[in-house]
C-alpha cells in the first residue's frame, strides 16, 4: 500500500450473492442496482435514455459515506448508461449519475453495522417498500395483469420478459420465478484499496525519456522549423497521456479512482474539464471519482470498430456539502476520450 490519497477500485467476480444486496451497502458493478433508499426509487422516466428512450443499463454504484454530514451516514453514487451504439454519437453521452443518502436513523436499516453474513437481516430486501422491475431492477409501476406477481418499469421489459418465458409461467396466482431476459451487464463486486507507490524503475525510465528528448534538441536529429512547431503543438497532449499511462501502470486493472475533492487524473489535455454546475441546493460540486476505461474491457463494452460505448475516463462531480436528499438526485458526469493519436497501445 502506498502513501497516495487515492483509492482504487477493482472488478472482482468471486462473490456470494448476499454480498451485493442493499442490506450490506455494497460497491458493485452490473447486475441490478442495490438501491439505498428502498422506497423513493427514481421513476422509469428518469432512467430512460435521453436519445432512444430505452431503459438505461445499470453500470455501477459506489458506497461512499460522508462523515462530515449526519444526513449522509449512508451515501451511494449510482451510474447508468445506454448501451445502444448510436446514442453515443450525440454531443451529450447517455450517462446518468444519481446520489442517494440516509441518516444513521432511517426507515430501512438498523443503526448498527451489518454483520458479514448471509443470515443477517434477510428481511431487508429491494422490492419490499417499492415494487421493482423483474428485468432491470428499476422501479416497477406496471404490474402484470394476469398473475399480478411481477412488476415492470415499462412495456419494453414486460414484452421481453413475456417472450423469454413468463408467458409459459403466467397464470392467476402463479409465483414469479425470475426473468431470463439478458439485460443486465456482467455483475461483480468492487474491491477497493489504496493506490500503490510509484512503481520501481519508473523514475529511471522517465530520466531516459528526458535524455532522449534533450539529445534530439541538442542537434542529434535534424528537423525543419515547421516540423518542430508540429511536434511542440502536440507535446501538451502527449505529456498528459504519458502521465495517465504511467500512473495507471501502478495498478493496470483499476476500474475506478476515488479522490474526493482531489485532482482527477486527466487522460487527455483537450477538451479541458469544465467547471461543474452548482448543485440544486446552491453548493458547488467537487470532483469525487473517475471511472476508468478498463471497466469497458471487463464488461465487454466498446467493441465496435467505429463509435459506440467508449470513454477515456468518466469524471463524476457531486455536491460538496452532500446536501439532504429525498430519494435520489442527479449529479454531474463529464466524459473525456483519448486523443486519437494517444490511444493506449498505438
CSV table of C-alpha atoms in Angstrom, one decimal:
chain,number,residue,atom,x,y,z
A,1,UNK,CA,0.0,0.0,0.0
A,2,UNK,CA,1.2,3.5,-0.8
A,3,UNK,CA,1.0,6.9,0.7
A,4,UNK,CA,-1.3,8.2,-2.1
A,5,UNK,CA,-4.6,9.6,-1.0
A,6,UNK,CA,-6.3,7.9,-4.0
A,7,UNK,CA,-8.3,4.8,-3.5
A,8,UNK,CA,-8.6,2.4,-6.4
A,9,UNK,CA,-11.5,0.1,-7.3
A,10,UNK,CA,-11.1,-3.3,-8.9
A,11,UNK,CA,-13.6,-5.7,-10.5
A,12,UNK,CA,-14.0,-9.0,-8.7
A,13,UNK,CA,-16.3,-11.7,-9.9
A,14,UNK,CA,-15.7,-14.0,-6.9
A,15,UNK,CA,-18.5,-13.2,-4.5
A,16,UNK,CA,-21.6,-14.5,-2.7
A,17,UNK,CA,-24.9,-13.1,-3.9
A,18,UNK,CA,-25.8,-11.8,-0.5
A,19,UNK,CA,-22.7,-9.5,-0.5
A,20,UNK,CA,-24.3,-7.5,-3.3
A,21,UNK,CA,-27.7,-6.9,-1.5
A,22,UNK,CA,-28.7,-3.4,-0.2
A,23,UNK,CA,-28.5,-4.5,3.4
A,24,UNK,CA,-24.7,-4.9,3.1
A,25,UNK,CA,-24.2,-1.5,1.4
A,26,UNK,CA,-22.1,-2.8,-1.5
A,27,UNK,CA,-20.0,-1.1,-4.1
A,28,UNK,CA,-20.8,-3.2,-7.2
A,29,UNK,CA,-20.8,-3.3,-11.0
A,30,UNK,CA,-23.5,-4.6,-13.3
A,31,UNK,CA,-26.5,-6.8,-12.5
A,32,UNK,CA,-29.3,-4.9,-10.8
A,33,UNK,CA,-28.8,-1.8,-8.6
A,34,UNK,CA,-28.7,-2.4,-4.8
A,35,UNK,CA,-30.9,0.6,-4.1
A,36,UNK,CA,-30.0,2.6,-0.9
A,37,UNK,CA,-33.3,4.4,-0.3
A,38,UNK,CA,-35.7,1.4,-0.7
A,39,UNK,CA,-38.9,3.3,-1.1
A,40,UNK,CA,-38.3,6.5,-3.1
A,41,UNK,CA,-36.8,5.0,-6.2
A,42,UNK,CA,-36.3,7.1,-9.4
A,43,UNK,CA,-39.2,6.9,-11.8
A,44,UNK,CA,-38.9,4.9,-15.0
A,45,UNK,CA,-38.9,8.1,-17.0
A,46,UNK,CA,-35.8,9.3,-15.0
A,47,UNK,CA,-34.0,6.1,-16.0
A,48,UNK,CA,-34.7,6.4,-19.7
A,49,UNK,CA,-32.1,7.1,-22.3
A,50,UNK,CA,-32.5,10.8,-23.5
A,51,UNK,CA,-31.8,9.7,-27.1
A,52,UNK,CA,-33.6,6.4,-27.7
A,53,UNK,CA,-36.0,6.4,-24.7
A,54,UNK,CA,-35.0,2.8,-23.8
A,55,UNK,CA,-34.4,2.0,-20.1
A,56,UNK,CA,-30.8,2.7,-19.1
A,57,UNK,CA,-28.5,-0.2,-18.0
A,58,UNK,CA,-27.1,-0.1,-14.5
A,59,UNK,CA,-23.4,0.4,-14.8
A,60,UNK,CA,-22.1,0.6,-11.2
A,61,UNK,CA,-22.6,2.0,-7.7
A,62,UNK,CA,-20.1,3.2,-5.1
A,63,UNK,CA,-20.8,3.3,-1.4
A,64,UNK,CA,-19.1,6.5,-0.1
A,65,UNK,CA,-20.4,7.8,3.2
A,66,UNK,CA,-19.7,11.5,4.2
A,67,UNK,CA,-18.6,11.6,7.8
A,68,UNK,CA,-18.9,15.4,7.9
A,69,UNK,CA,-22.7,15.3,7.3
A,70,UNK,CA,-25.0,13.3,9.6
A,71,UNK,CA,-27.6,13.2,6.7
A,72,UNK,CA,-25.0,11.2,4.7
A,73,UNK,CA,-24.2,8.5,7.2
A,74,UNK,CA,-25.1,6.1,4.4
A,75,UNK,CA,-24.3,7.5,0.9
A,76,UNK,CA,-24.1,5.8,-2.5
A,77,UNK,CA,-23.5,7.1,-6.0
A,78,UNK,CA,-25.2,5.2,-8.9
A,79,UNK,CA,-24.2,5.3,-12.6
A,80,UNK,CA,-26.4,4.2,-15.5
A,81,UNK,CA,-25.7,4.2,-19.2
A,82,UNK,CA,-27.4,3.3,-22.5
A,83,UNK,CA,-25.5,0.6,-24.4
A,84,UNK,CA,-27.1,1.4,-27.8
A,85,UNK,CA,-24.1,2.4,-30.0
A,86,UNK,CA,-25.9,5.2,-31.9
A,87,UNK,CA,-26.7,7.0,-28.7
A,88,UNK,CA,-23.1,7.7,-28.1
A,89,UNK,CA,-22.7,9.8,-31.3
A,90,UNK,CA,-24.7,12.6,-29.7
A,91,UNK,CA,-22.8,15.6,-28.0
A,92,UNK,CA,-24.3,14.6,-24.6
A,93,UNK,CA,-23.5,11.0,-23.8
A,94,UNK,CA,-26.3,8.8,-22.4
A,95,UNK,CA,-24.9,8.6,-18.8
A,96,UNK,CA,-26.9,9.3,-15.6
A,97,UNK,CA,-25.4,9.8,-12.2
A,98,UNK,CA,-27.6,9.7,-9.1
A,99,UNK,CA,-26.8,10.3,-5.4
A,100,UNK,CA,-28.8,8.8,-2.5
A,101,UNK,CA,-28.1,9.1,1.2
A,102,UNK,CA,-29.6,8.4,4.5
A,103,UNK,CA,-29.0,9.4,8.1
A,104,UNK,CA,-27.9,6.7,10.6
A,105,UNK,CA,-31.5,6.5,11.9
A,106,UNK,CA,-33.7,5.8,8.9
A,107,UNK,CA,-36.8,3.7,8.0
A,108,UNK,CA,-34.9,0.9,6.3
A,109,UNK,CA,-31.7,-0.1,8.1
A,110,UNK,CA,-30.7,-0.6,11.7
A,111,UNK,CA,-28.3,1.9,13.3
A,112,UNK,CA,-25.6,-0.8,13.9
A,113,UNK,CA,-23.3,-2.0,11.3
A,114,UNK,CA,-24.3,-5.0,9.2
A,115,UNK,CA,-23.0,-8.4,10.1
A,116,UNK,CA,-20.9,-10.0,7.4
A,117,UNK,CA,-23.2,-12.9,6.9
A,118,UNK,CA,-26.0,-14.2,4.6
A,119,UNK,CA,-28.3,-14.7,7.6
A,120,UNK,CA,-28.2,-11.1,8.8
A,121,UNK,CA,-31.5,-9.3,8.4
A,122,UNK,CA,-32.8,-11.1,5.3
A,123,UNK,CA,-36.0,-9.2,5.7
A,124,UNK,CA,-34.3,-6.0,4.3
A,125,UNK,CA,-34.8,-6.5,0.6
A,126,UNK,CA,-35.3,-4.4,-2.5
A,127,UNK,CA,-39.0,-4.6,-3.6
A,128,UNK,CA,-40.4,-4.6,-0.1
A,129,UNK,CA,-41.1,-0.9,0.1
A,130,UNK,CA,-41.5,-0.2,-3.6
A,131,UNK,CA,-42.2,-2.6,-6.5
A,132,UNK,CA,-39.2,-3.2,-8.9
A,133,UNK,CA,-39.0,-4.4,-12.4
A,134,UNK,CA,-38.3,-8.1,-12.8
A,135,UNK,CA,-35.9,-7.5,-15.7
A,136,UNK,CA,-33.8,-4.5,-14.7
A,137,UNK,CA,-34.5,-3.9,-11.0
A,138,UNK,CA,-35.7,-0.3,-11.6
A,139,UNK,CA,-38.9,1.0,-10.1
A,140,UNK,CA,-41.8,-1.2,-11.4
A,141,UNK,CA,-45.0,0.8,-11.8
A,142,UNK,CA,-46.5,-1.6,-14.3
A,143,UNK,CA,-48.0,-4.8,-12.8
A,144,UNK,CA,-48.6,-8.0,-14.8
A,145,UNK,CA,-52.4,-8.0,-15.3
A,146,UNK,CA,-52.8,-11.8,-15.2
A,147,UNK,CA,-50.6,-13.3,-12.5
A,148,UNK,CA,-50.1,-10.0,-10.6
A,149,UNK,CA,-46.9,-11.4,-9.3
A,150,UNK,CA,-44.3,-9.3,-11.2
A,151,UNK,CA,-43.9,-5.6,-11.9
A,152,UNK,CA,-42.1,-3.9,-14.8
A,153,UNK,CA,-40.6,-0.5,-15.4
A,154,UNK,CA,-42.5,-0.3,-18.7
A,155,UNK,CA,-43.9,-2.0,-21.8
A,156,UNK,CA,-40.5,-2.9,-23.3
A,157,UNK,CA,-39.3,-5.0,-20.4
A,158,UNK,CA,-42.8,-6.6,-19.9
A,159,UNK,CA,-42.8,-7.7,-23.6
A,160,UNK,CA,-39.3,-9.0,-23.4
A,161,UNK,CA,-40.0,-11.0,-20.3
A,162,UNK,CA,-43.2,-12.3,-21.7
A,163,UNK,CA,-41.4,-13.6,-24.8
A,164,UNK,CA,-38.4,-15.1,-22.9
A,165,UNK,CA,-40.5,-17.3,-20.7
A,166,UNK,CA,-43.0,-15.5,-18.5
A,167,UNK,CA,-45.8,-16.4,-21.0
A,168,UNK,CA,-45.5,-20.1,-20.1
A,169,UNK,CA,-45.4,-19.4,-16.4
A,170,UNK,CA,-48.0,-16.7,-16.1
A,171,UNK,CA,-51.3,-17.7,-14.6
A,172,UNK,CA,-53.6,-16.2,-11.9
A,173,UNK,CA,-51.8,-16.6,-8.5
A,174,UNK,CA,-48.6,-18.1,-10.0
A,175,UNK,CA,-45.3,-17.5,-8.2
A,176,UNK,CA,-42.9,-15.5,-10.3
A,177,UNK,CA,-39.6,-17.4,-10.8
A,178,UNK,CA,-37.5,-14.5,-12.1
A,179,UNK,CA,-36.6,-13.2,-15.5
A,180,UNK,CA,-34.4,-14.9,-18.1
A,181,UNK,CA,-34.0,-11.8,-20.2
A,182,UNK,CA,-30.4,-11.0,-20.9
A,183,UNK,CA,-30.5,-7.3,-20.0
A,184,UNK,CA,-28.0,-6.6,-17.2
A,185,UNK,CA,-24.3,-6.1,-17.6
A,186,UNK,CA,-21.8,-8.6,-16.1
A,187,UNK,CA,-22.1,-8.4,-12.4
A,188,UNK,CA,-19.2,-8.1,-9.9
A,189,UNK,CA,-18.2,-6.7,-6.6
A,190,UNK,CA,-15.8,-3.8,-6.3
A,191,UNK,CA,-12.8,-4.3,-4.2
A,192,UNK,CA,-11.1,-1.1,-3.0
A,193,UNK,CA,-7.5,-0.4,-1.9
A,194,UNK,CA,-5.1,2.5,-1.7
A,195,UNK,CA,-3.1,3.3,-4.8
A,196,UNK,CA,0.4,1.8,-4.5
A,197,UNK,CA,3.5,4.0,-4.6
A,198,UNK,CA,5.2,4.7,-7.9
A,199,UNK,CA,6.4,1.5,-9.5
A,200,UNK,CA,10.1,0.7,-9.1
A,201,UNK,CA,12.1,1.8,-12.1
A,202,UNK,CA,9.6,4.3,-13.3
A,203,UNK,CA,11.8,7.3,-12.4
A,204,UNK,CA,14.8,5.8,-14.3
A,205,UNK,CA,12.6,5.3,-17.4
A,206,UNK,CA,11.5,8.9,-17.2
A,207,UNK,CA,15.1,10.1,-17.0
A,208,UNK,CA,15.9,8.0,-20.1
A,209,UNK,CA,13.0,9.6,-21.9
A,210,UNK,CA,14.2,13.1,-20.9
A,211,UNK,CA,17.7,12.3,-22.1
A,212,UNK,CA,16.4,11.2,-25.4
A,213,UNK,CA,14.4,14.4,-25.9
A,214,UNK,CA,17.3,16.6,-24.8
A,215,UNK,CA,19.6,14.7,-27.1
A,216,UNK,CA,17.3,15.5,-30.0
A,217,UNK,CA,17.1,19.1,-29.0
A,218,UNK,CA,20.9,19.3,-28.9
A,219,UNK,CA,21.1,18.6,-32.6
A,220,UNK,CA,21.3,14.8,-32.8
A,221,UNK,CA,18.3,14.9,-35.2
A,222,UNK,CA,17.9,17.4,-38.0
A,223,UNK,CA,14.3,18.7,-38.3
A,224,UNK,CA,12.8,21.7,-40.0
A,225,UNK,CA,11.2,24.6,-38.1
A,226,UNK,CA,7.8,23.6,-39.4
A,227,UNK,CA,8.3,20.0,-38.0
A,228,UNK,CA,9.5,21.4,-34.7
A,229,UNK,CA,6.3,23.5,-34.5
A,230,UNK,CA,4.2,20.5,-35.3
A,231,UNK,CA,5.9,18.4,-32.6
A,232,UNK,CA,5.6,21.1,-30.0
A,233,UNK,CA,2.0,21.6,-30.7
A,234,UNK,CA,1.3,18.1,-29.6
A,235,UNK,CA,3.5,18.0,-26.6
A,236,UNK,CA,0.8,19.0,-24.1
A,237,UNK,CA,-1.4,16.2,-25.2
A,238,UNK,CA,1.5,13.7,-25.3
A,239,UNK,CA,2.6,14.7,-21.8
A,240,UNK,CA,-1.0,14.4,-20.4
A,241,UNK,CA,-1.4,10.9,-22.0
A,242,UNK,CA,2.1,9.8,-20.9
A,243,UNK,CA,1.3,10.9,-17.3
A,244,UNK,CA,-2.0,9.0,-17.4
A,245,UNK,CA,-0.4,5.8,-18.7
A,246,UNK,CA,2.5,6.0,-16.1
A,247,UNK,CA,0.1,6.5,-13.2
A,248,UNK,CA,-2.2,3.6,-14.3
A,249,UNK,CA,0.8,1.3,-14.6
A,250,UNK,CA,0.9,1.2,-10.9
A,251,UNK,CA,-2.2,-0.9,-10.9
A,252,UNK,CA,-3.3,-1.7,-14.5
A,253,UNK,CA,-6.5,-3.4,-13.6
A,254,UNK,CA,-8.0,-0.4,-11.8
A,255,UNK,CA,-11.6,0.4,-12.9
A,256,UNK,CA,-12.1,3.4,-10.6
A,257,UNK,CA,-10.1,6.1,-8.9
A,258,UNK,CA,-11.6,7.7,-5.8
A,259,UNK,CA,-10.2,11.0,-4.6
A,260,UNK,CA,-13.0,13.3,-3.3
A,261,UNK,CA,-12.1,17.0,-3.6
A,262,UNK,CA,-8.8,15.9,-5.1
A,263,UNK,CA,-7.4,16.2,-8.6
A,264,UNK,CA,-8.7,13.9,-11.4
A,265,UNK,CA,-6.2,12.1,-13.5
A,266,UNK,CA,-6.6,13.5,-17.0
A,267,UNK,CA,-6.5,11.1,-19.9
A,268,UNK,CA,-6.3,13.9,-22.5
A,269,UNK,CA,-5.4,17.6,-22.4
A,270,UNK,CA,-8.4,18.5,-24.6
A,271,UNK,CA,-11.2,19.1,-24.0
A,272,UNK,CA,-10.4,20.6,-20.6
A,273,UNK,CA,-12.8,19.6,-17.8
A,274,UNK,CA,-15.5,22.2,-17.4
A,275,UNK,CA,-16.3,23.8,-14.0
A,276,UNK,CA,-19.4,21.8,-12.9
A,277,UNK,CA,-22.7,23.5,-12.4
A,278,UNK,CA,-23.7,24.1,-8.8
A,279,UNK,CA,-25.9,21.7,-7.0
A,280,UNK,CA,-29.6,22.5,-6.8
A,281,UNK,CA,-29.0,23.4,-3.1
A,282,UNK,CA,-26.7,26.2,-4.3
A,283,UNK,CA,-23.4,24.5,-3.2
A,284,UNK,CA,-20.6,23.9,-5.6
A,285,UNK,CA,-19.8,20.5,-6.9
A,286,UNK,CA,-16.4,18.9,-6.5
A,287,UNK,CA,-14.6,16.0,-8.1
A,288,UNK,CA,-15.3,12.7,-6.4
A,289,UNK,CA,-14.1,9.8,-8.6
A,290,UNK,CA,-13.5,8.7,-12.2
A,291,UNK,CA,-14.4,5.6,-14.0
A,292,UNK,CA,-11.5,4.1,-15.9
A,293,UNK,CA,-11.5,2.6,-19.4
A,294,UNK,CA,-10.5,-0.8,-18.0
A,295,UNK,CA,-14.2,-1.2,-17.0
A,296,UNK,CA,-15.1,-1.4,-20.7
A,297,UNK,CA,-12.9,-4.4,-21.1
A,298,UNK,CA,-14.3,-6.1,-18.0
A,299,UNK,CA,-17.9,-5.7,-19.3
A,300,UNK,CA,-17.1,-6.4,-22.9
A,301,UNK,CA,-18.3,-2.9,-24.0
A,302,UNK,CA,-16.9,-0.7,-26.7
A,303,UNK,CA,-16.1,-3.5,-29.0
A,304,UNK,CA,-17.4,-1.6,-32.1
A,305,UNK,CA,-14.8,-0.7,-34.7
A,306,UNK,CA,-16.3,2.8,-35.0
A,307,UNK,CA,-18.4,4.7,-32.5
A,308,UNK,CA,-20.4,3.1,-29.7
A,309,UNK,CA,-19.9,3.0,-26.0
A,310,UNK,CA,-16.4,4.4,-25.2
A,311,UNK,CA,-14.6,6.7,-22.8
A,312,UNK,CA,-11.0,7.5,-21.7
A,313,UNK,CA,-12.5,8.4,-18.3
A,314,UNK,CA,-15.8,9.4,-16.8
A,315,UNK,CA,-15.3,12.2,-14.3
A,316,UNK,CA,-18.0,12.4,-11.6
A,317,UNK,CA,-18.7,15.6,-9.7
A,318,UNK,CA,-21.0,15.7,-6.6
A,319,UNK,CA,-22.5,18.2,-4.2
A,320,UNK,CA,-19.6,19.3,-2.0
A,321,UNK,CA,-21.9,19.5,1.0
A,322,UNK,CA,-23.7,16.2,0.4
A,323,UNK,CA,-27.0,18.1,0.8
A,324,UNK,CA,-30.0,16.3,2.1
A,325,UNK,CA,-31.8,14.1,-0.4
A,326,UNK,CA,-35.3,12.7,-0.6
A,327,UNK,CA,-34.8,9.5,-2.6
A,328,UNK,CA,-32.3,10.2,-5.5
A,329,UNK,CA,-30.9,13.3,-7.0
A,330,UNK,CA,-28.9,13.9,-10.2
A,331,UNK,CA,-25.2,14.7,-10.1
A,332,UNK,CA,-22.8,15.6,-12.9
A,333,UNK,CA,-20.5,13.5,-15.1
A,334,UNK,CA,-18.1,14.6,-17.8
A,335,UNK,CA,-16.8,12.2,-20.4
A,336,UNK,CA,-13.3,12.6,-21.9
A,337,UNK,CA,-11.9,10.4,-24.7
A,338,UNK,CA,-8.3,9.7,-25.5
A,339,UNK,CA,-6.8,11.8,-28.3
A,340,UNK,CA,-6.9,9.6,-31.4
A,341,UNK,CA,-3.1,9.8,-31.7
A,342,UNK,CA,-2.6,8.9,-28.0
A,343,UNK,CA,-4.9,5.8,-27.7
A,344,UNK,CA,-3.0,3.4,-25.4
A,345,UNK,CA,-1.4,0.7,-27.4
A,346,UNK,CA,-1.0,2.8,-30.5
